[in-house]
């Protein structure tokens, strides 16, 4: 609406300069631009408020989900000695497995970087410069 009203205003201004349009048409077009712009501003404010509310709700939901997850992740330690040892062994096993996976990921990243380095132009390589 703003663009259409502005286009009409430009046409009216051009016609007025050439003596082909009335002063009233120019004034009417200018008022339409102002009214359309005011409507646009009201719509933007409403949309901005809606986005703010939605973002606030998203943050609250994410915080609640994170809080709920922490409660679920809490460890229940078994009180019997044998059960406690089994828990320790299982936790150490998981830790070692994840450390191995991390090391494998580091090696893979190093290989990728080596391969990319081979494709660099010779002037960008440090060892040949």
PDB file of C-alpha atoms in Angstrom:
ATOM      1  CA  UNK A   1       0.000   0.000   0.000  1.00  0.00           C
ATOM      2  CA  UNK A   2       2.839   2.406   0.829  1.00  0.00           C
ATOM      3  CA  UNK A   3       4.576   1.637  -2.463  1.00  0.00           C
ATOM      4  CA  UNK A   4       1.382   2.112  -4.462  1.00  0.00           C
ATOM      5  CA  UNK A   5       0.549   5.362  -2.691  1.00  0.00           C
ATOM      6  CA  UNK A   6       4.121   6.608  -3.200  1.00  0.00           C
ATOM      7  CA  UNK A   7       3.934   5.749  -6.873  1.00  0.00           C
ATOM      8  CA  UNK A   8       0.686   7.727  -7.162  1.00  0.00           C
ATOM      9  CA  UNK A   9       2.319  10.640  -5.345  1.00  0.00           C
ATOM     10  CA  UNK A  10       5.256  10.615  -7.780  1.00  0.00           C
ATOM     11  CA  UNK A  11       2.912  10.534 -10.760  1.00  0.00           C
ATOM     12  CA  UNK A  12       0.852  13.381  -9.305  1.00  0.00           C
ATOM     13  CA  UNK A  13       4.005  15.408  -8.596  1.00  0.00           C
ATOM     14  CA  UNK A  14       5.295  14.901 -12.142  1.00  0.00           C
ATOM     15  CA  UNK A  15       1.928  15.782 -13.626  1.00  0.00           C
ATOM     16  CA  UNK A  16       1.676  18.843 -11.373  1.00  0.00           C
ATOM     17  CA  UNK A  17       5.093  20.091 -12.443  1.00  0.00           C
ATOM     18  CA  UNK A  18       3.996  19.742 -16.067  1.00  0.00           C
ATOM     19  CA  UNK A  19       0.749  21.555 -15.291  1.00  0.00           C
ATOM     20  CA  UNK A  20      -1.394  18.480 -16.000  1.00  0.00           C
ATOM     21  CA  UNK A  21      -2.628  17.627 -12.474  1.00  0.00           C
ATOM     22  CA  UNK A  22      -4.501  19.499  -9.839  1.00  0.00           C
ATOM     23  CA  UNK A  23      -3.071  20.563  -6.510  1.00  0.00           C
ATOM     24  CA  UNK A  24      -5.818  18.524  -4.846  1.00  0.00           C
ATOM     25  CA  UNK A  25      -4.582  15.291  -6.466  1.00  0.00           C
ATOM     26  CA  UNK A  26      -1.079  15.989  -5.181  1.00  0.00           C
ATOM     27  CA  UNK A  27      -2.383  16.661  -1.645  1.00  0.00           C
ATOM     28  CA  UNK A  28      -4.645  13.611  -1.740  1.00  0.00           C
ATOM     29  CA  UNK A  29      -1.742  11.383  -2.852  1.00  0.00           C
ATOM     30  CA  UNK A  30       0.507  12.761  -0.107  1.00  0.00           C
ATOM     31  CA  UNK A  31      -2.184  12.084   2.515  1.00  0.00           C
ATOM     32  CA  UNK A  32      -2.543   8.525   1.212  1.00  0.00           C
ATOM     33  CA  UNK A  33       1.217   7.973   1.581  1.00  0.00           C
ATOM     34  CA  UNK A  34       1.042   9.242   5.163  1.00  0.00           C
ATOM     35  CA  UNK A  35      -1.969   7.048   6.013  1.00  0.00           C
ATOM     36  CA  UNK A  36      -0.437   3.931   4.444  1.00  0.00           C
ATOM     37  CA  UNK A  37       2.850   4.545   6.245  1.00  0.00           C
ATOM     38  CA  UNK A  38       1.008   4.926   9.560  1.00  0.00           C
ATOM     39  CA  UNK A  39      -0.761   1.594   8.942  1.00  0.00           C
ATOM     40  CA  UNK A  40       2.556  -0.033   8.128  1.00  0.00           C
ATOM     41  CA  UNK A  41       4.090   1.249  11.359  1.00  0.00           C
ATOM     42  CA  UNK A  42       1.168  -0.101  13.407  1.00  0.00           C
ATOM     43  CA  UNK A  43       1.491  -3.489  11.690  1.00  0.00           C
ATOM     44  CA  UNK A  44       5.268  -3.534  12.305  1.00  0.00           C
ATOM     45  CA  UNK A  45       4.792  -2.736  15.985  1.00  0.00           C
ATOM     46  CA  UNK A  46       2.202  -5.506  16.337  1.00  0.00           C
ATOM     47  CA  UNK A  47       4.442  -7.966  14.513  1.00  0.00           C
ATOM     48  CA  UNK A  48       7.410  -6.927  16.658  1.00  0.00           C
ATOM     49  CA  UNK A  49       5.410  -7.545  19.822  1.00  0.00           C
ATOM     50  CA  UNK A  50       4.309 -10.950  18.527  1.00  0.00           C
ATOM     51  CA  UNK A  51       7.922 -11.905  17.726  1.00  0.00           C
ATOM     52  CA  UNK A  52       9.049 -10.761  21.187  1.00  0.00           C
ATOM     53  CA  UNK A  53       6.332 -12.835  22.870  1.00  0.00           C
ATOM     54  CA  UNK A  54       7.180 -15.880  20.754  1.00  0.00           C
ATOM     55  CA  UNK A  55      10.905 -15.517  21.509  1.00  0.00           C
ATOM     56  CA  UNK A  56      10.203 -15.148  25.238  1.00  0.00           C
ATOM     57  CA  UNK A  57       8.043 -18.288  25.149  1.00  0.00           C
ATOM     58  CA  UNK A  58      10.776 -20.160  23.276  1.00  0.00           C
ATOM     59  CA  UNK A  59      13.389 -19.137  25.864  1.00  0.00           C
ATOM     60  CA  UNK A  60      11.110 -20.224  28.719  1.00  0.00           C
ATOM     61  CA  UNK A  61      10.419 -23.570  27.029  1.00  0.00           C
ATOM     62  CA  UNK A  62      14.132 -24.146  26.364  1.00  0.00           C
ATOM     63  CA  UNK A  63      15.022 -23.285  29.958  1.00  0.00           C
ATOM     64  CA  UNK A  64      12.312 -25.604  31.258  1.00  0.00           C
ATOM     65  CA  UNK A  65      13.483 -28.412  28.962  1.00  0.00           C
ATOM     66  CA  UNK A  66      17.088 -27.921  30.090  1.00  0.00           C
ATOM     67  CA  UNK A  67      16.012 -27.937  33.746  1.00  0.00           C
ATOM     68  CA  UNK A  68      13.867 -31.054  33.222  1.00  0.00           C
ATOM     69  CA  UNK A  69      16.771 -32.813  31.452  1.00  0.00           C
ATOM     70  CA  UNK A  70      19.143 -32.074  34.341  1.00  0.00           C
ATOM     71  CA  UNK A  71      16.730 -33.736  36.710  1.00  0.00           C
ATOM     72  CA  UNK A  72      16.536 -36.826  34.468  1.00  0.00           C
ATOM     73  CA  UNK A  73      20.321 -37.008  34.055  1.00  0.00           C
ATOM     74  CA  UNK A  74      21.006 -37.133  37.792  1.00  0.00           C
ATOM     75  CA  UNK A  75      22.770 -40.362  38.786  1.00  0.00           C
ATOM     76  CA  UNK A  76      21.276 -42.685  41.327  1.00  0.00           C
ATOM     77  CA  UNK A  77      24.124 -44.398  43.158  1.00  0.00           C
ATOM     78  CA  UNK A  78      23.414 -47.967  44.146  1.00  0.00           C
ATOM     79  CA  UNK A  79      23.967 -48.579  47.814  1.00  0.00           C
ATOM     80  CA  UNK A  80      25.049 -52.216  47.575  1.00  0.00           C
ATOM     81  CA  UNK A  81      28.813 -52.568  47.176  1.00  0.00           C
ATOM     82  CA  UNK A  82      28.684 -54.867  44.127  1.00  0.00           C
ATOM     83  CA  UNK A  83      26.117 -52.679  42.393  1.00  0.00           C
ATOM     84  CA  UNK A  84      28.251 -49.615  43.068  1.00  0.00           C
ATOM     85  CA  UNK A  85      31.339 -51.254  41.558  1.00  0.00           C
ATOM     86  CA  UNK A  86      29.336 -52.246  38.478  1.00  0.00           C
ATOM     87  CA  UNK A  87      28.234 -48.632  38.112  1.00  0.00           C
ATOM     88  CA  UNK A  88      31.826 -47.409  38.320  1.00  0.00           C
ATOM     89  CA  UNK A  89      32.980 -49.939  35.727  1.00  0.00           C
ATOM     90  CA  UNK A  90      30.134 -48.977  33.380  1.00  0.00           C
ATOM     91  CA  UNK A  91      30.869 -45.254  33.783  1.00  0.00           C
ATOM     92  CA  UNK A  92      34.601 -45.792  33.145  1.00  0.00           C
ATOM     93  CA  UNK A  93      33.784 -47.927  30.102  1.00  0.00           C
ATOM     94  CA  UNK A  94      31.571 -45.181  28.698  1.00  0.00           C
ATOM     95  CA  UNK A  95      34.248 -42.567  29.389  1.00  0.00           C
ATOM     96  CA  UNK A  96      36.965 -44.613  27.652  1.00  0.00           C
ATOM     97  CA  UNK A  97      34.690 -45.268  24.653  1.00  0.00           C
ATOM     98  CA  UNK A  98      33.965 -41.551  24.301  1.00  0.00           C
ATOM     99  CA  UNK A  99      37.651 -40.660  24.662  1.00  0.00           C
ATOM    100  CA  UNK A 100      38.458 -43.146  21.870  1.00  0.00           C
ATOM    101  CA  UNK A 101      35.706 -41.641  19.691  1.00  0.00           C
ATOM    102  CA  UNK A 102      37.084 -38.164  20.360  1.00  0.00           C
ATOM    103  CA  UNK A 103      40.599 -39.275  19.386  1.00  0.00           C
ATOM    104  CA  UNK A 104      39.254 -40.856  16.181  1.00  0.00           C
ATOM    105  CA  UNK A 105      37.418 -37.608  15.359  1.00  0.00           C
ATOM    106  CA  UNK A 106      40.639 -35.624  15.920  1.00  0.00           C
ATOM    107  CA  UNK A 107      42.566 -37.955  13.588  1.00  0.00           C
ATOM    108  CA  UNK A 108      39.856 -37.645  10.942  1.00  0.00           C
ATOM    109  CA  UNK A 109      39.986 -33.845  11.179  1.00  0.00           C
ATOM    110  CA  UNK A 110      43.782 -33.921  10.839  1.00  0.00           C
ATOM    111  CA  UNK A 111      43.483 -36.104   7.721  1.00  0.00           C
ATOM    112  CA  UNK A 112      40.929 -33.751   6.189  1.00  0.00           C
ATOM    113  CA  UNK A 113      43.200 -30.785   6.830  1.00  0.00           C
ATOM    114  CA  UNK A 114      46.175 -32.634   5.301  1.00  0.00           C
ATOM    115  CA  UNK A 115      44.157 -33.411   2.179  1.00  0.00           C
ATOM    116  CA  UNK A 116      43.007 -29.807   1.882  1.00  0.00           C
ATOM    117  CA  UNK A 117      46.590 -28.594   2.318  1.00  0.00           C
ATOM    118  CA  UNK A 118      47.667 -30.659  -0.710  1.00  0.00           C
ATOM    119  CA  UNK A 119      45.271 -28.677  -2.900  1.00  0.00           C
ATOM    120  CA  UNK A 120      46.566 -25.255  -1.828  1.00  0.00           C
ATOM    121  CA  UNK A 121      48.485 -23.332  -4.476  1.00  0.00           C
ATOM    122  CA  UNK A 122      52.242 -23.664  -3.850  1.00  0.00           C
ATOM    123  CA  UNK A 123      52.616 -19.952  -3.013  1.00  0.00           C
ATOM    124  CA  UNK A 124      50.271 -20.417  -0.024  1.00  0.00           C
ATOM    125  CA  UNK A 125      52.112 -23.419   1.431  1.00  0.00           C
ATOM    126  CA  UNK A 126      54.481 -22.609   4.268  1.00  0.00           C
ATOM    127  CA  UNK A 127      57.040 -25.327   3.552  1.00  0.00           C
ATOM    128  CA  UNK A 128      57.634 -24.332  -0.087  1.00  0.00           C
ATOM    129  CA  UNK A 129      57.526 -20.516   0.207  1.00  0.00           C
TER     130      UNK A 129
END
